[in-house]
C-alpha positions as CSV (number, residue, x, y, z in Angstrom):
1,M,70.9,90.2,138.0
2,N,70.3,90.3,141.8
3,H,66.6,89.9,142.7
4,K,66.9,91.4,146.2
5,N,64.7,94.4,146.9
6,P,66.1,97.9,147.1
7,P,65.6,100.0,150.2
8,V,63.1,102.2,148.2
9,P,60.5,100.7,145.8
10,V,61.8,100.4,142.2
11,P,58.9,102.2,140.5
12,L,59.5,105.3,142.8
13,L,63.2,105.2,142.0
14,M,62.5,104.9,138.2
15,L,60.2,107.9,138.5
16,I,62.8,110.0,140.3
17,G,65.3,109.1,137.6
18,I,63.0,110.0,134.7
19,I,62.1,113.3,136.3
20,A,65.8,114.0,137.0
21,I,67.0,113.4,133.4
22,S,64.0,115.3,132.1
23,F,65.4,118.4,133.7
24,S,68.6,118.3,131.7
25,S,67.2,120.2,128.7
26,I,65.3,122.6,131.0
27,F,68.6,123.7,132.8
28,I,70.3,124.1,129.4
29,K,67.5,126.3,128.2
30,W,67.7,128.4,131.3
31,S,71.4,129.0,130.9
32,A,72.8,131.9,128.9
33,A,76.4,130.4,129.0
34,P,77.8,128.9,125.8
35,V,76.9,125.2,125.5
36,S,80.6,124.2,125.5
37,V,81.0,125.8,128.9
38,Q,77.9,124.1,130.2
39,G,79.1,120.8,128.9
40,M,82.6,121.3,130.4
41,Y,81.4,122.1,133.9
42,R,78.7,119.4,133.9
43,L,81.4,116.8,133.1
44,L,84.0,118.3,135.4
45,F,81.7,118.6,138.4
46,T,80.3,115.0,137.8
47,S,83.9,113.8,137.7
48,L,84.7,115.5,141.0
49,L,81.7,113.9,142.5
50,M,82.8,110.5,141.4
51,L,86.5,110.9,142.2
52,P,86.3,110.1,146.0
53,F,84.9,106.6,145.2
54,A,87.6,105.8,142.6
55,R,90.4,104.5,144.9
56,P,89.4,100.8,144.6
57,Y,89.9,101.1,140.8
58,T,93.5,102.4,140.8
59,G,94.9,98.9,140.1
60,A,92.6,98.5,137.1
61,A,93.7,101.9,135.8
62,A,97.3,100.9,136.0
63,A,96.7,97.8,134.0
64,L,95.2,99.6,131.0
65,R,97.1,99.3,127.8
66,A,98.1,102.2,125.5
67,R,95.4,101.2,123.0
68,D,92.8,101.3,125.8
69,W,93.8,104.8,126.7
70,L,93.5,105.9,123.0
71,L,90.0,104.4,122.9
72,L,89.0,106.1,126.1
73,L,90.2,109.4,124.7
74,F,88.2,108.8,121.5
75,S,85.1,107.9,123.5
76,G,85.5,111.1,125.5
77,C,85.8,113.1,122.3
78,M,82.6,111.5,121.0
79,L,80.8,112.3,124.3
80,A,82.0,115.9,124.1
81,L,80.8,116.1,120.5
82,H,77.4,114.7,121.6
83,F,77.0,117.4,124.3
84,L,78.1,120.1,121.9
85,L,75.7,119.2,119.2
86,W,72.7,118.1,121.4
87,M,72.9,121.0,123.8
88,G,73.4,123.3,120.9
89,S,70.2,122.0,119.3
90,L,68.2,123.4,122.1
91,S,69.1,126.9,121.0
92,Y,67.2,126.3,117.8
93,T,64.4,123.8,118.3
94,S,62.0,122.9,121.1
95,V,62.8,120.7,124.0
96,A,60.3,118.1,122.9
97,S,61.6,117.8,119.3
98,S,65.2,117.6,120.5
99,T,64.6,115.0,123.2
100,M,62.3,112.9,121.0
101,I,65.1,112.7,118.4
102,M,67.6,111.9,121.1
103,A,65.4,109.0,122.1
104,L,66.6,107.3,118.8
105,E,69.9,106.6,120.5
106,P,69.2,102.8,120.7
107,V,68.5,102.7,117.0
108,F,71.8,104.4,116.1
109,I,73.5,101.9,118.4
110,M,71.8,99.0,116.7
111,L,72.9,100.3,113.3
112,G,76.5,100.8,114.5
113,A,76.6,97.4,116.2
114,Y,75.6,95.8,112.9
115,I,78.1,97.8,110.9
116,F,81.1,97.4,113.2
117,Y,80.3,94.2,115.3
118,K,78.0,92.3,112.9
119,E,75.3,92.1,115.6
120,K,71.9,91.1,114.1
121,T,68.6,92.4,115.3
122,A,65.1,90.7,115.3
123,A,62.8,91.6,112.5
124,A,60.2,93.1,114.9
125,A,62.9,95.4,116.2
126,M,63.7,96.5,112.6
127,L,60.0,97.3,112.2
128,G,60.1,99.4,115.4
129,M,63.2,101.2,114.1
130,A,61.4,102.1,110.8
131,V,58.4,103.4,112.7
132,A,60.6,105.5,115.0
133,I,62.5,107.0,112.1
134,G,59.2,107.8,110.4
135,G,58.3,109.7,113.6
136,V,61.5,111.8,113.4
137,V,60.7,112.7,109.8
138,L,57.3,113.9,110.9
139,I,58.9,116.0,113.7
140,G,61.3,117.6,111.2
141,W,58.5,118.2,108.8
142,G,56.5,119.9,111.5
143,D,59.5,122.0,112.6
144,I,60.0,123.2,109.0
145,G,56.6,124.8,109.2
146,I,57.6,126.7,112.3
147,S,61.0,128.0,111.4
148,P,64.1,126.9,109.4
149,D,66.0,127.2,112.6
150,N,63.9,124.4,114.1
151,L,65.1,122.1,111.4
152,K,68.7,123.1,112.1
153,G,68.1,122.2,115.7
154,D,66.7,118.8,114.7
155,L,69.8,118.1,112.5
156,L,72.1,119.0,115.4
157,S,70.2,116.7,117.7
158,I,70.5,113.9,115.1
159,G,74.3,114.6,114.9
160,G,74.5,114.5,118.7
161,T,72.6,111.2,118.8
162,A,75.0,109.7,116.3
163,A,78.0,110.9,118.3
164,V,76.8,109.4,121.6
165,A,76.0,106.1,119.8
166,V,79.7,105.9,118.7
167,H,80.7,106.7,122.3
168,L,78.6,103.9,123.7
169,L,79.7,101.4,121.1
170,V,83.3,102.0,122.0
171,G,82.4,101.7,125.7
172,Q,80.6,98.4,125.0
173,K,84.0,96.9,124.1
174,L,86.1,98.7,126.8
175,V,83.9,97.6,129.7
176,I,84.7,94.0,129.0
177,R,88.3,94.7,130.1
178,M,87.7,97.3,132.8
179,P,85.2,98.3,135.5
180,S,82.3,100.4,134.2
181,Y,82.8,103.0,137.0
182,L,86.4,103.5,135.9
183,Y,85.4,103.7,132.3
184,S,82.8,106.4,133.0
185,L,85.1,108.4,135.2
186,I,88.0,108.5,132.7
187,V,85.7,109.3,129.8
188,F,84.0,112.1,131.7
189,V,87.4,113.6,132.5
190,A,88.6,113.2,128.9
191,A,85.4,114.9,127.6
192,A,85.8,117.7,130.0
193,V,89.4,118.2,128.8
194,V,88.2,118.2,125.2
195,F,85.7,120.9,126.1
196,A,88.4,122.9,127.9
197,V,90.7,122.8,124.8
198,Y,87.8,123.8,122.6
199,N,86.9,126.7,124.8
200,L,90.5,127.8,124.9
201,V,90.9,127.7,121.2
202,M,87.6,129.5,120.6
203,G,88.5,132.2,123.1
204,I,85.4,131.3,125.3
205,S,85.7,132.5,128.9
206,F,86.1,129.9,131.6
207,F,85.1,131.9,134.6
208,H,83.2,135.2,133.9
209,Y,79.7,134.0,134.6
210,P,77.1,135.2,137.1
211,S,76.2,133.0,140.2
212,K,73.0,131.8,138.5
213,E,75.1,130.1,135.7
214,W,77.3,128.4,138.3
215,G,74.2,127.1,140.0
216,I,73.0,125.7,136.7
217,F,76.4,124.0,136.0
218,V,76.1,122.3,139.4
219,L,72.5,121.3,138.8
220,L,73.4,119.7,135.4
221,A,76.0,117.5,137.2
222,V,73.9,116.6,140.2
223,V,70.3,116.3,138.9
224,P,70.3,114.5,135.5
225,T,73.6,112.8,136.1
226,V,73.7,111.6,139.7
227,F,69.9,111.3,140.3
228,G,69.3,110.2,136.7
229,H,71.9,108.2,134.9
230,I,74.0,107.0,137.9
231,L,70.7,106.0,139.6
232,F,69.7,104.0,136.6
233,N,73.0,102.2,136.6
234,W,72.6,101.4,140.3
235,L,69.2,100.0,139.6
236,L,70.6,97.3,137.3
237,Q,71.4,95.2,140.3
238,Y,67.7,95.0,141.0
239,V,65.9,95.0,137.6
240,S,66.7,94.0,134.1
241,A,68.7,96.2,131.7
242,T,65.7,96.3,129.3
243,T,63.5,97.7,132.1
244,V,66.0,100.3,133.0
245,S,66.5,101.2,129.4
246,M,62.8,102.1,129.0
247,N,63.7,105.4,130.8
248,I,64.6,106.6,127.3
249,L,60.9,106.7,126.6
250,G,60.2,108.6,129.7
251,E,62.6,111.5,129.1
252,P,60.9,113.1,126.1
253,V,57.6,112.9,127.8
254,G,58.9,114.3,131.1
255,A,61.0,117.0,129.3
256,S,58.0,118.0,127.1
257,I,55.7,118.4,130.2
258,L,58.4,120.4,132.0
259,A,59.0,122.6,128.9
260,F,55.3,123.3,128.7
261,L,55.1,124.2,132.4
262,L,58.4,126.1,132.8
263,L,59.2,127.4,129.4
264,G,55.7,127.8,127.8
265,E,56.7,125.6,124.8
266,Q,53.8,124.0,122.9
267,L,53.8,121.4,120.1
268,K,52.1,121.4,116.7
269,V,50.0,118.5,115.5
270,L,52.8,117.0,113.3
271,Q,55.3,117.2,116.2
272,W,52.8,115.3,118.5
273,A,52.2,112.7,115.8
274,G,55.9,112.3,115.2
275,G,56.7,112.0,118.9
276,L,54.0,109.3,119.3
277,L,55.5,107.4,116.4
278,V,59.0,107.7,117.9
279,M,57.8,106.4,121.3
280,L,55.8,103.5,119.7
281,G,58.7,102.5,117.5
282,L,61.2,102.6,120.4
283,G,58.8,100.6,122.6
284,V,58.7,97.8,120.0
285,Y,62.4,98.0,119.5
286,L,63.3,97.9,123.2
287,Y,60.9,95.1,124.1
288,T,61.7,92.8,121.1
289,G,65.0,93.6,119.7
290,R,67.6,94.0,122.5
291,K,69.7,91.0,122.9
292,K,72.6,92.5,124.9
293,T,73.1,91.2,128.5
294,A,72.7,93.4,131.5
295,Q,76.4,93.2,132.1
296,S,77.3,94.7,128.8
297,E,74.9,97.6,129.3
298,T,75.8,98.6,132.9
299,A,78.3,101.2,131.7
300,L,76.3,102.6,128.9
301,P,73.7,105.1,130.2
302,S,72.0,107.6,128.1
303,A,74.0,110.9,128.1
304,S,71.5,113.5,127.8
């Protein structure tokens, strides 16, 4: 890690990033377009923003093997599935519940890393995982009392979290052999193509949306992606990966505040209690259990 100072203070940049990714669920709630269309254009527009800076990576792209391309396609499919399920969850449950469950992403990655890569985790981190899972149970329990649809949204969010964990675990191996920027660009394009095929098969319109929707599509690409996830990746040259990863605790808090202010959403006691347990458990996990190097994590931002 480079210890030089960035042109803007790190705490300010972290705050900007957290606010930016917190707006993701708000934009999705504001949109009336199908989530598969929102996901397609978010990924497409992000890819177009990245494309002008991809020229230095053409050589690395040409050196990729057939197996690498298959894994990249698989990773893109998992990313598309993540967006389809998580963005769909926001049609049924609250922003707070959905994003708090999505914050379990590191726990799913830990489980997957143990199953597929035999990576072990410290006992204290296991305790943090158990606390966080207990918090999700409380969120679901509280949501049942509101509406069965809320529980459906919680389950969709869990499915979306599992899908993005698979996407990141595949990426963890691929970025050893290729630049993280190239990995992200190819996977974004692949996921956008998967969404396009899905929309085509399902007969969902590509173009017939009012100007407001197109504005939201652009905002989804620029705000939570460029000023959120890409900014966090850039910050890895100045601060540790563990410090950057703590943004995952900030998103549910920021998203819940924005949902209260902009959408009028309020939480019940069990949802608050569950959310606090999730944050506490993840705090323990992230500070005591993560043994990956900053290099292995630079290409693996949260995908909300």
